[in-house]
Short mmCIF file of C-alpha atoms and ligand atoms in Angstrom, two decimals:
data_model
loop_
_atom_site.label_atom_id
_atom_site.label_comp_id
_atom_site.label_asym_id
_atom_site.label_seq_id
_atom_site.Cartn_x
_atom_site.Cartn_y
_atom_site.Cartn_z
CA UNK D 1 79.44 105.86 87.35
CA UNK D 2 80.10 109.62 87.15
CA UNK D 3 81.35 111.78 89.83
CA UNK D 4 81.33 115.92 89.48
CA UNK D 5 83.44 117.59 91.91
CA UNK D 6 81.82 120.61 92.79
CA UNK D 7 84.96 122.82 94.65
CA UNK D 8 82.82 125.49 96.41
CA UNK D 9 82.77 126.64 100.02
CA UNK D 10 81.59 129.18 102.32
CA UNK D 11 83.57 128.11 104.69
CA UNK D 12 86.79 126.14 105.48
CA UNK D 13 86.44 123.36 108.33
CA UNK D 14 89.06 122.77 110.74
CA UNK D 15 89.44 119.09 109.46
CA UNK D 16 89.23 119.10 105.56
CA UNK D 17 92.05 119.25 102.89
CA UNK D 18 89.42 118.90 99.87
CA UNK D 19 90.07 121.46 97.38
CA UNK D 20 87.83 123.96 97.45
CA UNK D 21 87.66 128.00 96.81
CA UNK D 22 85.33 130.50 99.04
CA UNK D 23 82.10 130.31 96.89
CA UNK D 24 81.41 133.42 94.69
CA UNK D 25 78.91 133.87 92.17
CA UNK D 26 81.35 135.17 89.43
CA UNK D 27 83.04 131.93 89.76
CA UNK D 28 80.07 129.70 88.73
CA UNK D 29 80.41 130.45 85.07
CA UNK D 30 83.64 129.47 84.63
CA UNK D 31 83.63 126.53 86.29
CA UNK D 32 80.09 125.67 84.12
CA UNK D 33 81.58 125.93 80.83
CA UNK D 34 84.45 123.89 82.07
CA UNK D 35 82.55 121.21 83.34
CA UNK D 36 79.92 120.95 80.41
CA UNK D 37 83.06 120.98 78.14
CA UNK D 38 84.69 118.06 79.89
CA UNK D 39 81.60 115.97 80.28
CA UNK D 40 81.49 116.49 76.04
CA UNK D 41 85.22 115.13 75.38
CA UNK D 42 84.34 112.31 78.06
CA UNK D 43 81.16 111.03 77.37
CA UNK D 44 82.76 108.49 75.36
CA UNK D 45 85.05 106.94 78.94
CA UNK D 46 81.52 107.28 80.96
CA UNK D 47 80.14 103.77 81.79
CA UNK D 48 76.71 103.11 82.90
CA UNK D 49 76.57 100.15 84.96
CA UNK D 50 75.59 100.95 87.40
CA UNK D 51 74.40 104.01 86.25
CA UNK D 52 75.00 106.45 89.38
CA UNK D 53 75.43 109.80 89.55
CA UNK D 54 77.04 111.79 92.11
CA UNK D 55 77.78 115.98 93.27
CA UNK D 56 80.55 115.78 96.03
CA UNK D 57 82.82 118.77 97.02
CA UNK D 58 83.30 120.83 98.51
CA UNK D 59 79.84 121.62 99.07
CA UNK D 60 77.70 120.79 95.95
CA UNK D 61 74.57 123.21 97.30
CA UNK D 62 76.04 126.18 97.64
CA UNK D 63 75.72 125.51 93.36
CA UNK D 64 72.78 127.78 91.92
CA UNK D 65 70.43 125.86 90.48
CA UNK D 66 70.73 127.18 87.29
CA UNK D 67 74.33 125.54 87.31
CA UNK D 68 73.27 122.27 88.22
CA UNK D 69 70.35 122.77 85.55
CA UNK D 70 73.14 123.24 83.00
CA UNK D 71 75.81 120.18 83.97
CA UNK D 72 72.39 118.01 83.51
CA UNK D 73 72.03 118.67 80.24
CA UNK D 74 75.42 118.39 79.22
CA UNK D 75 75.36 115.26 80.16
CA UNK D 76 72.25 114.54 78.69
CA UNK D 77 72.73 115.39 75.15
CA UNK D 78 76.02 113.38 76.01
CA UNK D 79 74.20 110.58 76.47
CA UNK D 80 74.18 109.71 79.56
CA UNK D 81 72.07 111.85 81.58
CA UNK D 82 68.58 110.77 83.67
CA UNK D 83 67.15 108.58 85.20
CA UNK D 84 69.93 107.45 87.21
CA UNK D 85 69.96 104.56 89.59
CA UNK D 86 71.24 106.34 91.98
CA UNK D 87 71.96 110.49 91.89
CA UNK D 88 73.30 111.55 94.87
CA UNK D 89 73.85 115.38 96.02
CA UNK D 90 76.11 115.86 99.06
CA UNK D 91 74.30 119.28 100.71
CA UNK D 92 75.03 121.24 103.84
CA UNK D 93 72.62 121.72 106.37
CA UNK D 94 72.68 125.74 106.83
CA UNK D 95 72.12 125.38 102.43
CA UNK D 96 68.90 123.36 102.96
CA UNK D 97 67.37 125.48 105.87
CA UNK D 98 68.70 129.03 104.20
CA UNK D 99 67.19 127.88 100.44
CA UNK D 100 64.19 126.12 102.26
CA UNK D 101 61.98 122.89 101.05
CA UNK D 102 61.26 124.43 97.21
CA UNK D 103 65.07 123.84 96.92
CA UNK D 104 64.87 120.28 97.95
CA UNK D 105 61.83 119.77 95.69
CA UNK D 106 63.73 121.14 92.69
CA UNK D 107 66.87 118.92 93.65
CA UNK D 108 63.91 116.26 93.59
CA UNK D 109 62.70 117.14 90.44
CA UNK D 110 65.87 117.45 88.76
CA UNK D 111 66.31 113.84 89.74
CA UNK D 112 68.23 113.54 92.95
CA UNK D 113 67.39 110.30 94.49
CA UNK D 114 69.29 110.33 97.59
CA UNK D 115 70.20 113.55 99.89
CA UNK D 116 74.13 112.87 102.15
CA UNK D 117 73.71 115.94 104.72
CA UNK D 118 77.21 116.78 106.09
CA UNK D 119 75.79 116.71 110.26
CA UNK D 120 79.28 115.61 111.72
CA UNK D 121 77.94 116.07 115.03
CA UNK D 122 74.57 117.01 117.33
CA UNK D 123 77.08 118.88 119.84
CA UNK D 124 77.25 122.91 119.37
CA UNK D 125 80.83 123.12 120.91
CA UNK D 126 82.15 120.16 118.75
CA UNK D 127 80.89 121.92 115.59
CA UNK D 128 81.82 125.27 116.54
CA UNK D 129 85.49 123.18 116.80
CA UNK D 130 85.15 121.93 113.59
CA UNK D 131 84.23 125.24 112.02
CA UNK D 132 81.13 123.92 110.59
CA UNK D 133 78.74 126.76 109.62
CA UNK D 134 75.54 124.95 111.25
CA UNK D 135 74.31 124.30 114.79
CA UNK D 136 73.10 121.05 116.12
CA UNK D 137 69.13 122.60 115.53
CA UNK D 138 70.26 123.64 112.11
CA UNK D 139 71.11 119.97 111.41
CA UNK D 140 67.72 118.44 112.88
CA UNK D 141 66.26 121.40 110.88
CA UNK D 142 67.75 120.21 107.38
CA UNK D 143 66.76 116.85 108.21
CA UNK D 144 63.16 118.00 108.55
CA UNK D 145 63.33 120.21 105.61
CA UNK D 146 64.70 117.17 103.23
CA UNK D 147 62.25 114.77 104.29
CA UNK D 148 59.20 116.98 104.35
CA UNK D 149 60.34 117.86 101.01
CA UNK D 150 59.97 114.24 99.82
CA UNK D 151 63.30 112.44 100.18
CA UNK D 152 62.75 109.30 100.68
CA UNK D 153 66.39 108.57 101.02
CA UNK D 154 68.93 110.24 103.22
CA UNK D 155 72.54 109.96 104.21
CA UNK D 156 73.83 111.59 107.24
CA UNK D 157 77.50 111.77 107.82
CA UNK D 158 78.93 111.64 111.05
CA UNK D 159 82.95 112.70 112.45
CA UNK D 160 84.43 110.63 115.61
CA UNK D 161 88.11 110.44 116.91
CA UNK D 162 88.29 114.04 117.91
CA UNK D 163 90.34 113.84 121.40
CA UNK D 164 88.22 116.07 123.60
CA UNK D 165 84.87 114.18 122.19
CA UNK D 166 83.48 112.58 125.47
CA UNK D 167 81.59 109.60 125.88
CA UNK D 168 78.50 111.15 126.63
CA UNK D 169 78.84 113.57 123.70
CA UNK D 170 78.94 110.88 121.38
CA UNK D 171 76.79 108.64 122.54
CA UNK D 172 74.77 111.70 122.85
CA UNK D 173 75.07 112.17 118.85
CA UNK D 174 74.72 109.06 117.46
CA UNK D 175 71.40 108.73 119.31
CA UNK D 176 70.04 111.75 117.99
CA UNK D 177 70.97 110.49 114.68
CA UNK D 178 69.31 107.36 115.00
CA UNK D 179 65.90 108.93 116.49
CA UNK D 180 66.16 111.20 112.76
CA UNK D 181 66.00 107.69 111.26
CA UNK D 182 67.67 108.40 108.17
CA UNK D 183 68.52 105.57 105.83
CA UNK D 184 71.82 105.50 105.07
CA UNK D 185 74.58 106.84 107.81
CA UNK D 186 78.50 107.40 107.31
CA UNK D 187 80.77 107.59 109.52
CA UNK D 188 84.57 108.57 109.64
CA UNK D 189 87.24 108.83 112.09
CA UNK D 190 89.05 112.60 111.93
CA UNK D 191 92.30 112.04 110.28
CA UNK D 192 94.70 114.72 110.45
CA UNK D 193 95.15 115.98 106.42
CA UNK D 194 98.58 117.51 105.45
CA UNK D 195 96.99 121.00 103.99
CA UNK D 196 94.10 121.27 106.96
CA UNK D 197 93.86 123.88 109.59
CA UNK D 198 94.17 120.79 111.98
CA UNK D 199 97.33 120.03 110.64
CA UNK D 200 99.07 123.57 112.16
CA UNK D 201 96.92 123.06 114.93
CA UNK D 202 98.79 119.55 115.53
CA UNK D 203 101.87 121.29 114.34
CA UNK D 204 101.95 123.77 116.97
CA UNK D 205 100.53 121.86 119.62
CA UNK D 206 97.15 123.20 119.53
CA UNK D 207 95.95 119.92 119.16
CA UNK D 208 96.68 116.32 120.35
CA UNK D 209 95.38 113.73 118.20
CA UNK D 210 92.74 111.46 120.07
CA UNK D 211 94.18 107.85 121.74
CA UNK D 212 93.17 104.49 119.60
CA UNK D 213 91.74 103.42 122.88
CA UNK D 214 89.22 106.23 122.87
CA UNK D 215 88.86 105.96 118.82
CA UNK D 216 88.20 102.15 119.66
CA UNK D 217 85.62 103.02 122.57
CA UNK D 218 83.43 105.34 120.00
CA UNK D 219 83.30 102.82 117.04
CA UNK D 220 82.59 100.20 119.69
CA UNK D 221 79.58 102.39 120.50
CA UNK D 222 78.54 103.35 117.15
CA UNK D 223 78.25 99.68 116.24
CA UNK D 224 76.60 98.65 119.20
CA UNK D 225 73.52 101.56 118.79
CA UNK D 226 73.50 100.67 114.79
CA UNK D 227 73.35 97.50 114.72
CA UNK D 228 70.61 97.86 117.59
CA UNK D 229 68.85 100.43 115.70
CA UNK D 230 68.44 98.03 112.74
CA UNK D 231 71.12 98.98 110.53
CA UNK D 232 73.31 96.77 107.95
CA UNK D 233 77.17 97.53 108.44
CA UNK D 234 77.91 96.95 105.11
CA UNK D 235 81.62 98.73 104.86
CA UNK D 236 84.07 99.83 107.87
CA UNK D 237 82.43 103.43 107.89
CA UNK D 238 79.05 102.81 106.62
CA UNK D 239 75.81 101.45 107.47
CA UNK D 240 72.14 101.63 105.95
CA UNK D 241 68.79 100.15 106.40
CA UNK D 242 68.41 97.13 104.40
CA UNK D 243 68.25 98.01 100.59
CA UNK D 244 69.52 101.71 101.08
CA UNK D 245 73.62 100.31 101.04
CA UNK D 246 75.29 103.03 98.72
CA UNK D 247 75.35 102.21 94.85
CA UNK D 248 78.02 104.29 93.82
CA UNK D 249 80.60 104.08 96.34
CA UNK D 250 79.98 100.46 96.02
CA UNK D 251 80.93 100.53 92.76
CA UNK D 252 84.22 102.54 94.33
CA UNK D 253 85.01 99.60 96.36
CA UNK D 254 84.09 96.59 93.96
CA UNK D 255 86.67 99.12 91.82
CA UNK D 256 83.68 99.43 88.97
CA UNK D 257 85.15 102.25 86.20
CA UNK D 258 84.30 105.75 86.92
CA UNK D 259 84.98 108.96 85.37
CA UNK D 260 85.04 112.29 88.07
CA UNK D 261 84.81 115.62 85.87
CA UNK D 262 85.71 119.04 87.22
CA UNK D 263 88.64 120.11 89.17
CA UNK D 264 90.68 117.56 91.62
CA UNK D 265 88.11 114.93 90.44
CA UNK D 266 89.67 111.43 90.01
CA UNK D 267 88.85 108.89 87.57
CA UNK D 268 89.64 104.57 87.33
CA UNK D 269 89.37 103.33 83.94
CA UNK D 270 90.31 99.40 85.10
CA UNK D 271 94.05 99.59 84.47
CA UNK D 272 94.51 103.33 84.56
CA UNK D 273 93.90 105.96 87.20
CA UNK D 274 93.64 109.58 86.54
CA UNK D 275 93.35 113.21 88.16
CA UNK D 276 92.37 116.85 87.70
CA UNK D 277 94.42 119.73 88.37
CA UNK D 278 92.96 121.73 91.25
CA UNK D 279 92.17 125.00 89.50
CA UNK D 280 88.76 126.29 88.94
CA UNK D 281 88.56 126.24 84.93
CA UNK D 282 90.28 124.71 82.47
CA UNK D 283 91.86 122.18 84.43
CA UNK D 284 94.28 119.24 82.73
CA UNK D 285 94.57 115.58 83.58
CA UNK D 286 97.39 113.32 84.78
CA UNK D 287 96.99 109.71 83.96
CA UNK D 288 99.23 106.61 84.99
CA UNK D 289 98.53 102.96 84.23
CA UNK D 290 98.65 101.05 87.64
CA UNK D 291 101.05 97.92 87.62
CA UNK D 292 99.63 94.38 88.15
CA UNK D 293 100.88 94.77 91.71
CA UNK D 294 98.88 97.99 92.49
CA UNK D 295 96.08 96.15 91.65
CA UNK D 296 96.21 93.46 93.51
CA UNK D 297 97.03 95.64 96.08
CA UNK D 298 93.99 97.74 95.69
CA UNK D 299 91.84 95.10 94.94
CA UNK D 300 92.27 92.88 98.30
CA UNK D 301 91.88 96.45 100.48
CA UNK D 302 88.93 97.97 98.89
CA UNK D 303 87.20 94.44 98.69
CA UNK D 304 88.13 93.50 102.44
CA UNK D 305 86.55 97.51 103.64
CA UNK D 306 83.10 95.45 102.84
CA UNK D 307 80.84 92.49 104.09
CA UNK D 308 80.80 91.11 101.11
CA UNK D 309 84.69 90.45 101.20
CA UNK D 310 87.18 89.09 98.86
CA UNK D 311 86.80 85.89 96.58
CA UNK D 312 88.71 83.34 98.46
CA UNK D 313 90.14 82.02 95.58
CA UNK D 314 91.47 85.52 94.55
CA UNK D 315 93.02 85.95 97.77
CA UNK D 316 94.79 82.57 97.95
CA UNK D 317 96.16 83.46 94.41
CA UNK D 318 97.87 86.66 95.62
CA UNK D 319 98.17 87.11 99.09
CA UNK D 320 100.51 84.84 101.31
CA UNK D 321 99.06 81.60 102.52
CA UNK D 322 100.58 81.44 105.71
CA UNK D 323 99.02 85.07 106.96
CA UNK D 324 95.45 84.11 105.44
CA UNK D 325 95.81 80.74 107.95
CA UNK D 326 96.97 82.54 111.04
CA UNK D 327 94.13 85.36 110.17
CA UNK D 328 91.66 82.93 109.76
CA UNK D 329 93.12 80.82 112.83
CA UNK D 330 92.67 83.95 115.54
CA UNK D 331 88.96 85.20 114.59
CA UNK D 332 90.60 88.25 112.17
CA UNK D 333 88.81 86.93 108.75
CA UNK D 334 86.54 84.49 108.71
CA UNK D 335 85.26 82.08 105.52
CA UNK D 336 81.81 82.55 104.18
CA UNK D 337 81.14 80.03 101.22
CA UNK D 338 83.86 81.31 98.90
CA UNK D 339 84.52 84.93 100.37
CA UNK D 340 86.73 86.07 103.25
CA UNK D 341 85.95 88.92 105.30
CA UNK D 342 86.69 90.85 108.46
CA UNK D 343 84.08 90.67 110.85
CA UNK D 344 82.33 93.76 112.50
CA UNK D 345 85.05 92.92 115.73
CA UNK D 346 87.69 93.70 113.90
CA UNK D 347 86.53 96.34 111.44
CA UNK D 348 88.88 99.14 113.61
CA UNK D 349 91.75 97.05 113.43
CA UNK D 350 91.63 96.09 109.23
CA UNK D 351 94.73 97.73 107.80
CA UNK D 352 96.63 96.11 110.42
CA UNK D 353 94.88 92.70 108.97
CA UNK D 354 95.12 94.43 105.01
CA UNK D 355 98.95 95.05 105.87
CA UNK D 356 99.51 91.79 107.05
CA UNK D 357 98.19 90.23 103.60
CA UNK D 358 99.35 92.40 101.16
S1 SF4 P 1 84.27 119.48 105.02
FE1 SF4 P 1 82.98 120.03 103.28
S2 SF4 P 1 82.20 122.10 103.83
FE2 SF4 P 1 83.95 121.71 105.15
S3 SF4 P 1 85.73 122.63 104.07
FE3 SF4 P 1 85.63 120.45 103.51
S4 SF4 P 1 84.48 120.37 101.65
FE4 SF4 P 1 84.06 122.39 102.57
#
């Protein structure tokens, strides 16, 4: 599993804390070489199963194509480039309808297999909030563009949890989504990040952050028109059409190896986790080896985010007895053959249930 941060945008949204730098074409080359150079000393950590590829950012099409071009072949001739499993590119909308359908077929024909458009909303006002460069047409528009193009596999990502988001706004939006029929949708409740514009807004009372009742009310809603529509909620903020779950951020949560290259990027090696300095070239990594006790840690919350749950003989061995019987007891995990999991009622509530265990 390989992950290449791509730290470009045009833009910087009200919400986000990725790192990222205002996109300029004299910054491309730099980053390039540095990329192609750490994919070369790497190639050697890089594990294929599954073999998954993915461009996250920042915002991974603003990249000429030229770039991308390049970063393919490095890690070709480092063994371990095409055909992937799964090769996801995270793309903007305004990227897709400004470059037009030949960019999508290149992205196709460069091996992309599966297309995660950043929507975040159908509601002008709320993007305009958000500081998202699109409109709600410019979204539809993207979508239209990608699958004309030929993708036959597309993620759209959603944003509730924002305190002046009515009911009928997002019920209004996760319709729309649905009638786009896309394969594969995210969705995440707006957190307040330390280094985000939100986080002065918050600071200086610009901002009130949005009620758990209200938070409840929308993922309430989202399940209810998913799960109507057809589609498999296979992790606490994501849901596909049968077959289309994610392959790589699976891997993420069944904590599967993977190596992120370029700047920011982090990397899990089994027993050791590492990260990128956030500078543009020539970045250096950090490593630390994780104690037995972060692992079990990480282990019983990543595997209870999913539907597939946590080996119930795993969790008897390190989580207390007495919470996993008074969980079980009240509805808040419930046994399937050897597994545990949350059910879809009490998805919203999990870390309280995580915390509880751990
Ligand atoms: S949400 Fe995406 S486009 Fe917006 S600032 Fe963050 S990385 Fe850039």
């Amino acid at each position: 599993m390989i992950y290449v941060h791509v730290p470009f945008c045009k833009r910087f949204c009200t919400y986000c804390d990725f790192y990222s730098e205002i996109a300029d074409e004299g910054c491309f080359k730099a980053y390039a070489d540095s990329v192609c150079a750490e994919i070369r000393q790497r190639a050697g950590e890089m594990d294929d199963d599954p073999k998954t590829l993915y461009f996250g950012g920042g915002t991974p099409s603003v990249l000429p194509l030229s770039v991308l071009t390049r970063i393919l072949i490095a890690l070709d001739e480092a063994g371990h480039g095409g055909p992937y499993r799964e090769f996801t590119m995270e793309v903007n909308p305004e990227d897709l309808v400004e470059k037009g359908p030949s960019y999508v077929e290149s992205l196709l024909s460069l091996g992309v297999n599966r297309i995660s458009i950043g929507v975040q909303s159908f509601d002008d006002g709320m993007l305009r909030w958000m500081n998202r460069r699109h409109d709600a047409a410019g979204a539809k528009e993207a979508y239209r563009i990608a699958r004309e193009a030929g993708a036959d596999n597309i993620s759209l990502d959603l944003i509730f949890g924002v305190s002046h988001l009515t009911d009928e706004v997002w019920a209004d939006t996760v319709d729309q989504t649905v009638a786009l029929d896309p394969e594969h949708i995210s969705c995440y409740q707006l957190t307040v990040e330390g280094e985000s514009a939100l986080a002065d807004m918050v600071a200086d009372g610009r901002y009130k952050e949005a009620d758990d009742n209200l938070c409840r009310r929308h993922y309430d809603m989202l399940c209810q028109k998913l799960h109507a529509a057809g589609y498999h909620h296979y992790e606490i903020s994501n849901f596909a059409k049968e077959g289309f779950e994610a392959v790589h951020n699976s891997g993420y949560w069944a904590r599967r190896p993977y190596v992120g290259i370029g700047p920011g990027a982090h990397s899990f090696q089994g027993k050791t986790r590492s990260w990128n300095s956030k500078v543009l070239s020539g970045w250096k990594s950090t490593t630390e080896t994780l104690s037995d006790e972060d692992a079990r840690v990480e282990a019983v919350m990543l595997a209870l985010r999913t539907d597939k749950g946590i080996d119930a003989d795993f969790l008897h061995g390190n989580c207390s007895k007495e919470a996993i019987g008074w969980l079980a007891q009240s509805g808040a995990l419930v046994r399937v053959g050897n597994r545990y999991r949350i059910p879809e009622d009490h998805f919203f509530v999990s870390d309280e249930i995580i915390r509880e265990l751990i």
